[in-house]
Coordinates of C-alpha atoms in Angstrom, one line a residue:
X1 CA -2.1 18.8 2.3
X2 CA -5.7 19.6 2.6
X3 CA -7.9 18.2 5.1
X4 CA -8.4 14.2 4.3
X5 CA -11.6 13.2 2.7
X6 CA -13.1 9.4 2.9
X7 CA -14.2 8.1 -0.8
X8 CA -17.6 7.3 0.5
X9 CA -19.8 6.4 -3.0
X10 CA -18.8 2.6 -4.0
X11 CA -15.6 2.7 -2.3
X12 CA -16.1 2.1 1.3
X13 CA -18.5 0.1 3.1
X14 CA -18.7 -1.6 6.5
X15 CA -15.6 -3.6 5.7
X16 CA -12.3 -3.0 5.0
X17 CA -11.1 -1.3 2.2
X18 CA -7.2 -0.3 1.8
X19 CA -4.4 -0.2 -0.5
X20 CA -4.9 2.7 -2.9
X21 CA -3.6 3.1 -5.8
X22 CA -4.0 5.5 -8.8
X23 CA -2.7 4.6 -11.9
X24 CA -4.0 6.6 -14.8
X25 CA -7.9 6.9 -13.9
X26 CA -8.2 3.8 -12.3
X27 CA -8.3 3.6 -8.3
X28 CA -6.6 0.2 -7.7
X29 CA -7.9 -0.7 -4.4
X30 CA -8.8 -3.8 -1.9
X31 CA -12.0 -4.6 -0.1
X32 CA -12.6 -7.2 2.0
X33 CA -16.3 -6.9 1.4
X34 CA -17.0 -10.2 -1.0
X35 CA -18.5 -13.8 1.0
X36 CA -16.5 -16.5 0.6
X37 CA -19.3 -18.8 -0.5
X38 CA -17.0 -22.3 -1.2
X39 CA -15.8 -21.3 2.6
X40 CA -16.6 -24.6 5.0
X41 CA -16.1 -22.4 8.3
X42 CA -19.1 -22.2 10.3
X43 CA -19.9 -18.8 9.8
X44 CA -19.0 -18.5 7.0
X45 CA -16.3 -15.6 6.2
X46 CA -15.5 -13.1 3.9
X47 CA -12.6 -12.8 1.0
X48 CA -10.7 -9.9 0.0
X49 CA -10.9 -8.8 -4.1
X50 CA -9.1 -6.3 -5.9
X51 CA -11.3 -3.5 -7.5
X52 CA -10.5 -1.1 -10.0
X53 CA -13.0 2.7 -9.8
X54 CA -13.0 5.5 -12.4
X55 CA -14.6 8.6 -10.8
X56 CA -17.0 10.3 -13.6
X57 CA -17.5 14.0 -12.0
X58 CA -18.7 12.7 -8.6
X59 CA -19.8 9.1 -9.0
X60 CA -17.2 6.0 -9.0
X61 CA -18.1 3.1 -10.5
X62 CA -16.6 -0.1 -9.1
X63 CA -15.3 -3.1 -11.3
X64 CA -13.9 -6.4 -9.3
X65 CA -10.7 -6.9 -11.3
X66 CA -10.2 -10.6 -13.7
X67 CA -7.5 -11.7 -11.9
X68 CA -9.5 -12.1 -8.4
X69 CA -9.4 -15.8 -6.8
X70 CA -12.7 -17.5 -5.7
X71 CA -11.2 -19.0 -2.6
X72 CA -8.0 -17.0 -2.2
X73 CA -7.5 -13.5 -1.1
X74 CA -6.4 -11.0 -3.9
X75 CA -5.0 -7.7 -2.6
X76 CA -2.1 -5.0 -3.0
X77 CA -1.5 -5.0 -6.6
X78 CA 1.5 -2.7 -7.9
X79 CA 2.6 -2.4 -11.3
X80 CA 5.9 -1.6 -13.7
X81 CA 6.5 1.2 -14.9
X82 CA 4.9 0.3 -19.2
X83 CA 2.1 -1.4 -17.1
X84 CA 3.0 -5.1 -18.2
X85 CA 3.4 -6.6 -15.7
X86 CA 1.8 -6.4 -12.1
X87 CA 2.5 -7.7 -8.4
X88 CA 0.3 -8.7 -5.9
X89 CA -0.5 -10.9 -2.3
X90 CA -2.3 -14.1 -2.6
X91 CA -3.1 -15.1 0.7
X92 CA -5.3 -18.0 2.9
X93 CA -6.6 -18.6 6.2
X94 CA -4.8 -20.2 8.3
X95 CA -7.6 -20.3 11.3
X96 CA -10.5 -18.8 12.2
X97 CA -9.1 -14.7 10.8
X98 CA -5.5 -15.3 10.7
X99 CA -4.2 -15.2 7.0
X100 CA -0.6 -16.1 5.5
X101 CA 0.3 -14.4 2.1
X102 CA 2.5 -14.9 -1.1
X103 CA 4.0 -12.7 -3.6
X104 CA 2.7 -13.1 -7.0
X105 CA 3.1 -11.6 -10.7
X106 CA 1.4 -11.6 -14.0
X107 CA 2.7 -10.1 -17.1
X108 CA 1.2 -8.9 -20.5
X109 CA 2.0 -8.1 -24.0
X110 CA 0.6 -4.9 -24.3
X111 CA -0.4 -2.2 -21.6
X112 CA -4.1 -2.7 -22.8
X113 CA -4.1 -6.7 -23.3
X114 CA -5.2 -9.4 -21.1
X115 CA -3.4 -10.6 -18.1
X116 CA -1.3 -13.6 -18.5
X117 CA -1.2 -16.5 -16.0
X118 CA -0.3 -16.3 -12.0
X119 CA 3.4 -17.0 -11.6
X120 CA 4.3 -17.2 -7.4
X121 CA 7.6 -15.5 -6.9
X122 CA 10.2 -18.0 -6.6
X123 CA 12.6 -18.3 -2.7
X124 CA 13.7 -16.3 -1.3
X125 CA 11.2 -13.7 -2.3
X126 CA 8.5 -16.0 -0.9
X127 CA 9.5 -18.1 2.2
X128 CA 7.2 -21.4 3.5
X129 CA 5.6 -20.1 7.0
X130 CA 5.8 -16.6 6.8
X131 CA 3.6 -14.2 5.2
X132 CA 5.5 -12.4 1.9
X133 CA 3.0 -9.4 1.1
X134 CA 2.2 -5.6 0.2
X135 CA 4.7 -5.2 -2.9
X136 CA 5.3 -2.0 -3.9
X137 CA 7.3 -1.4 -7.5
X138 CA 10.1 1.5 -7.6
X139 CA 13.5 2.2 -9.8
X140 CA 16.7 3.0 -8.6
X141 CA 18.8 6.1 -10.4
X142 CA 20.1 3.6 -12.6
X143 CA 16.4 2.5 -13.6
X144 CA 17.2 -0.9 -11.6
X145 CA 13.9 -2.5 -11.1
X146 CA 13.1 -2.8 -7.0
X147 CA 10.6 -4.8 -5.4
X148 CA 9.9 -3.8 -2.0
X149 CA 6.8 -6.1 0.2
X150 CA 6.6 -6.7 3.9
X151 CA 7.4 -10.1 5.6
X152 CA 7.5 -11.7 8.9
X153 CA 10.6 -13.6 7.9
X154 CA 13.2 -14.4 11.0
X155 CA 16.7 -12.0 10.3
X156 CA 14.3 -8.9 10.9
X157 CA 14.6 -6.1 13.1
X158 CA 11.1 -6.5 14.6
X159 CA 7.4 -7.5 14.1
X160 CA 7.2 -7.0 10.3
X161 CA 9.5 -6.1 8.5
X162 CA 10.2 -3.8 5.4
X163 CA 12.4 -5.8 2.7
X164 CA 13.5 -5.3 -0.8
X165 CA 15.1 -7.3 -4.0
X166 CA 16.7 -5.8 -7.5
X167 CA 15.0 -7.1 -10.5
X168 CA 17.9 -9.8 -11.8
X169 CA 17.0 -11.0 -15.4
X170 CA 13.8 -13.1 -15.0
X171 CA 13.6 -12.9 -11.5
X172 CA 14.8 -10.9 -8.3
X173 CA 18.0 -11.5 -6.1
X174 CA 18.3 -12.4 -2.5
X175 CA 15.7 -9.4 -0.5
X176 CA 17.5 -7.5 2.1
X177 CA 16.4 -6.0 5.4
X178 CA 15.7 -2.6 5.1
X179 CA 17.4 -2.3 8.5
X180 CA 18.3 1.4 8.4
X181 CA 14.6 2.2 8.7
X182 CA 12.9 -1.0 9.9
X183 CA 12.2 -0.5 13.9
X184 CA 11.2 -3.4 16.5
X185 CA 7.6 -2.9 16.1
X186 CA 5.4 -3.3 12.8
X187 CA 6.9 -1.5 10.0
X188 CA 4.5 -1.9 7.2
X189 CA 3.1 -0.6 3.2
X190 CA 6.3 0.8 2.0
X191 CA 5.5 3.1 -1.2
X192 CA 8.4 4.1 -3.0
X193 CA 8.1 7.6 -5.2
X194 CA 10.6 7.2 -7.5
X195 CA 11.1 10.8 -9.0
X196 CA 12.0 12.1 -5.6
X197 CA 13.4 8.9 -4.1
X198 CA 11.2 9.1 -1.6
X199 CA 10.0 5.4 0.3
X200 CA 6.4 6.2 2.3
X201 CA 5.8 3.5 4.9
X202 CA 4.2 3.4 8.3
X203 CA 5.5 2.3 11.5
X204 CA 4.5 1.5 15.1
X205 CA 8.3 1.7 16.0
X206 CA 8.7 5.6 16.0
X207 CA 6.9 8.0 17.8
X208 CA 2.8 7.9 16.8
X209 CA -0.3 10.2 17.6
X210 CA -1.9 6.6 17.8
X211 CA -1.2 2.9 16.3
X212 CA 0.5 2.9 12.9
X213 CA 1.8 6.6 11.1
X214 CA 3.4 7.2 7.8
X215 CA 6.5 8.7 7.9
X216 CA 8.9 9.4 4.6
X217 CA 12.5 8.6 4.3
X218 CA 14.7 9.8 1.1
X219 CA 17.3 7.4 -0.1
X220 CA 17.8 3.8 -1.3
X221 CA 19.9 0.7 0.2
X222 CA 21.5 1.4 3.5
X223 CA 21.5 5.5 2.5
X224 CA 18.3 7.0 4.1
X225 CA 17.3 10.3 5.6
X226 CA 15.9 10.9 9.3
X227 CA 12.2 9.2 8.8
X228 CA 10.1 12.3 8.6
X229 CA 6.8 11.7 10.3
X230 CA 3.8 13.2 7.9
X231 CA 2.0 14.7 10.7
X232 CA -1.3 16.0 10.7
X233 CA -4.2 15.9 8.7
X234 CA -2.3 12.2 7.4
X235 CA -1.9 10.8 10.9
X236 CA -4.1 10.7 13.6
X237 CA -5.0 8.7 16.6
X238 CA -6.2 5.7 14.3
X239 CA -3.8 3.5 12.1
X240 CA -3.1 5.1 9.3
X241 CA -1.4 3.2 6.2
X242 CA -0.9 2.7 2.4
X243 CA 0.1 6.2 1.8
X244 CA 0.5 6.6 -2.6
X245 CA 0.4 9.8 -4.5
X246 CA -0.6 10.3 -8.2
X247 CA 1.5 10.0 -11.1
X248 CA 1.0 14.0 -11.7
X249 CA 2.0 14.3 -7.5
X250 CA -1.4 16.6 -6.6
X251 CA -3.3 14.0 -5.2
X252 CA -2.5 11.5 -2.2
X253 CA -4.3 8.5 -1.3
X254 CA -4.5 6.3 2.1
X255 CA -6.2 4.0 4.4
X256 CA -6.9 4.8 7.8
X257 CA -9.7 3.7 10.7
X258 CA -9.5 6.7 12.1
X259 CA -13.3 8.1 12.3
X260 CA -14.6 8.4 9.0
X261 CA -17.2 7.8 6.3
X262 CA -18.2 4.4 7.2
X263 CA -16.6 4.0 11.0
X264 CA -18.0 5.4 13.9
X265 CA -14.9 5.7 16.0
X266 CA -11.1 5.4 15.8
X267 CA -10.9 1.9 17.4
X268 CA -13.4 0.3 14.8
X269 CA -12.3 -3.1 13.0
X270 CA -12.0 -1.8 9.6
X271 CA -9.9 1.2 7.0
X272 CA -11.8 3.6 4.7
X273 CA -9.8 5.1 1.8
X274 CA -9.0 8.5 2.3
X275 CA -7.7 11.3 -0.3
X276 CA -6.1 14.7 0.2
X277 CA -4.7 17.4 -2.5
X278 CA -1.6 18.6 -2.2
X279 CA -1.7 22.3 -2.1
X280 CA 1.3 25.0 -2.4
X281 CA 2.4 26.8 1.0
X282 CA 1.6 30.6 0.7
X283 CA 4.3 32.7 1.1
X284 CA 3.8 34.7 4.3
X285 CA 6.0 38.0 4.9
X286 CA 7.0 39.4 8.7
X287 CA 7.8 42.1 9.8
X288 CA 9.6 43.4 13.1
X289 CA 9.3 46.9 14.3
X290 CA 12.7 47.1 16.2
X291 CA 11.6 50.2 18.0
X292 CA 7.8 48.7 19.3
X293 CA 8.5 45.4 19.5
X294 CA 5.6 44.6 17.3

C-alpha cells in the first residue's frame, strides 16, 4: 500500500466523516456534518446523512443520498451483490451524544430504479436496548448471502461485538457471535471481501500502535486464520476503521483521526476518509559472497 491520502475536496470537513465505500464510481460515505434543525436540545445538534461522490479528474462532487431521514441518523449503507437491495443503521439519541441504532433494508426493481420503502430487520437481527449497526454484505463459497453488523447485545465476548446471519428466504436466521475473532475490547466495522474470503475489521482487543487497528482474518464461521494486523501506513497511533477495497482490488478506502486533512492531531473528535493504492512488491535479488562475507 502506498502512503494514505485524506479526500480533502467535498469529502471531509470539521466533522466526522467515515464508512467508505466504492461501488462503481460512487463513494458511499457518512458525514455527520448536517444540523438537526427539528432537534429540541438546547444547542442544537448535528445528524449524520449518507452521501454518495463521483470524482471527475480531481474534483468530487457531493450528493446527500434520497433515502436520508430528517430526524434520524442515516449511515453505513452496504449493498448485494446486483445492487437491489441495500443495508444500513438508522439510529437516535438517546441523551445529550449517545445514539442507539437499527438495522435497516430497502430493495429495488432494477439496479438503476428508485429505492423502495424502509423495512427494519425483524429480531433477532435487531434487539430493543442495544444498538444493531455497521452491516456489511458478503457470500459464502456456496453464494449464501451473509449479513455481518456490530452489536452490543449480551452473549458477546466483549464491548462490541462482531456478529453475523445467513440470508434465509425473506429474511436472515438467528446472528451468531463471531467468537473466534471477537476479543473483550471493541471489535468493530467488519468488511468482508468475498473473492479472497477475507473479513477486515478493527479491534482494540489485539495488540494496537494506538486505539482501534484493522487487522484481516481469512475464513468464514468458526474457521478463521491468525488476525493479521495491516500495519503501517493503515494503522497508526489514531483509530483507524472502516477498512473497504474496490471492486477491481487497486484501491482501499478508510476512516481514521489520525492527523490529517481536516484534524490537527491524533486525539481530535472526528475521522477523515483516507485512500491508499495498492501497489505490487518489487522483486528484490541478494546475494552472499561466501568468501567476503558481503
Amino acid at each position: 500500500l502506498e502512503i494514505p491520502v485524506a479526500l480533502v475536496s467535498d469529502i471531509n470537513t470539521e466533522y466526522s466523516e467515515f464508512a467508505p465505500l466504492m461501488v462503481g464510481d460512487t463513494l458511499y460515505f457518512s458525514s455527520y456534518r448536517f444540523p438537526f434543525d427539528k432537534d429540541d436540545h438546547k444547542p442544537k445538534r448535528h445528524l449524520i446523512k449518507v452521501l454518495g461522490a463521483v470524482q471527475d479528474d480531481t474534483q468530487w462532487t457531493t450528493t446527500p443520498q434520497p433515502y436520508n431521514e430528517p430526524t434520524r441518523h442515516t449511515a453505513q449503507v452496504t449493498f448485494n451483490r446486483d445492487k437491489t437491495a441495500m443495508y444500513y443503521s438508522l439510529c437516535e439519541f438517546t441523551g445529550d451524544a449517545s445514539i442507539r441504532c437499527d438495522l435497516y433494508m430497502r430493495e429495488r426493481k432494477t439496479p438503476n430504479s428508485a429505492w423502495g420503502a424502509a423495512v427494519k430487520l425483524a429480531e433477532p437481527i435487531n434487539l430493543p436496548d442495544y444498538t444493531n449497526t455497521e452491516p456489511s454484505l458478503g457470500y459464502t463459497s456456496d453464494n449464501r448471502e451473509v449479513l455481518f453488523f456490530v452489536s452490543d447485545r449480551l452473549e458477546g465476548k466483549g464491548k462490541r461485538d462482531i456478529w453475523y446471519a445467513e440470508k434465509q428466504g425473506f429474511g436472515f436466521g438467528k446472528p451468531v457471535n463471531l467468537s473466534a475473532l471477537n476479543t473483550a475490547e471493541d471489535d468493530v466495522t467488519p468488511y468482508y471481501h468475498v473473492p479472497s474470503k477475507t473479513l477486515y475489521y478493527s479491534t482494540a482487543g489485539l495488540p494496537t500502535m494506538g486505539g482501534l487497528d484493522v487487522y484481516a482474518s481469512k475464513g468464514y464461521g468458526s474457521d478463521w486464520t491468525e488476525p493479521r494486523h495491516l500495519g503501517i501506513p493503515i494503522n497508526s497511533g489514531g483509530n483507524d476503521v472502516y477498512f473497504t477495497l474496490t471492486e477491481n482490488e487497486k484501491t482501499a478506502y478508510f476512516a481514521s483521526n489520525r492527523k490529517g486533512a481536516k484534524n490537527l492531531t491524533e486525539e481530535a473528535c472526528c475521522f477523515d476518509i483516507f485512500t491508499a493504492e495498492l501497489v505490487k512488491p518489487q522483486m528484490v535479488a541478494v546475494f552472499f559472497n561466501k568468501a567476503t562475507g558481503d
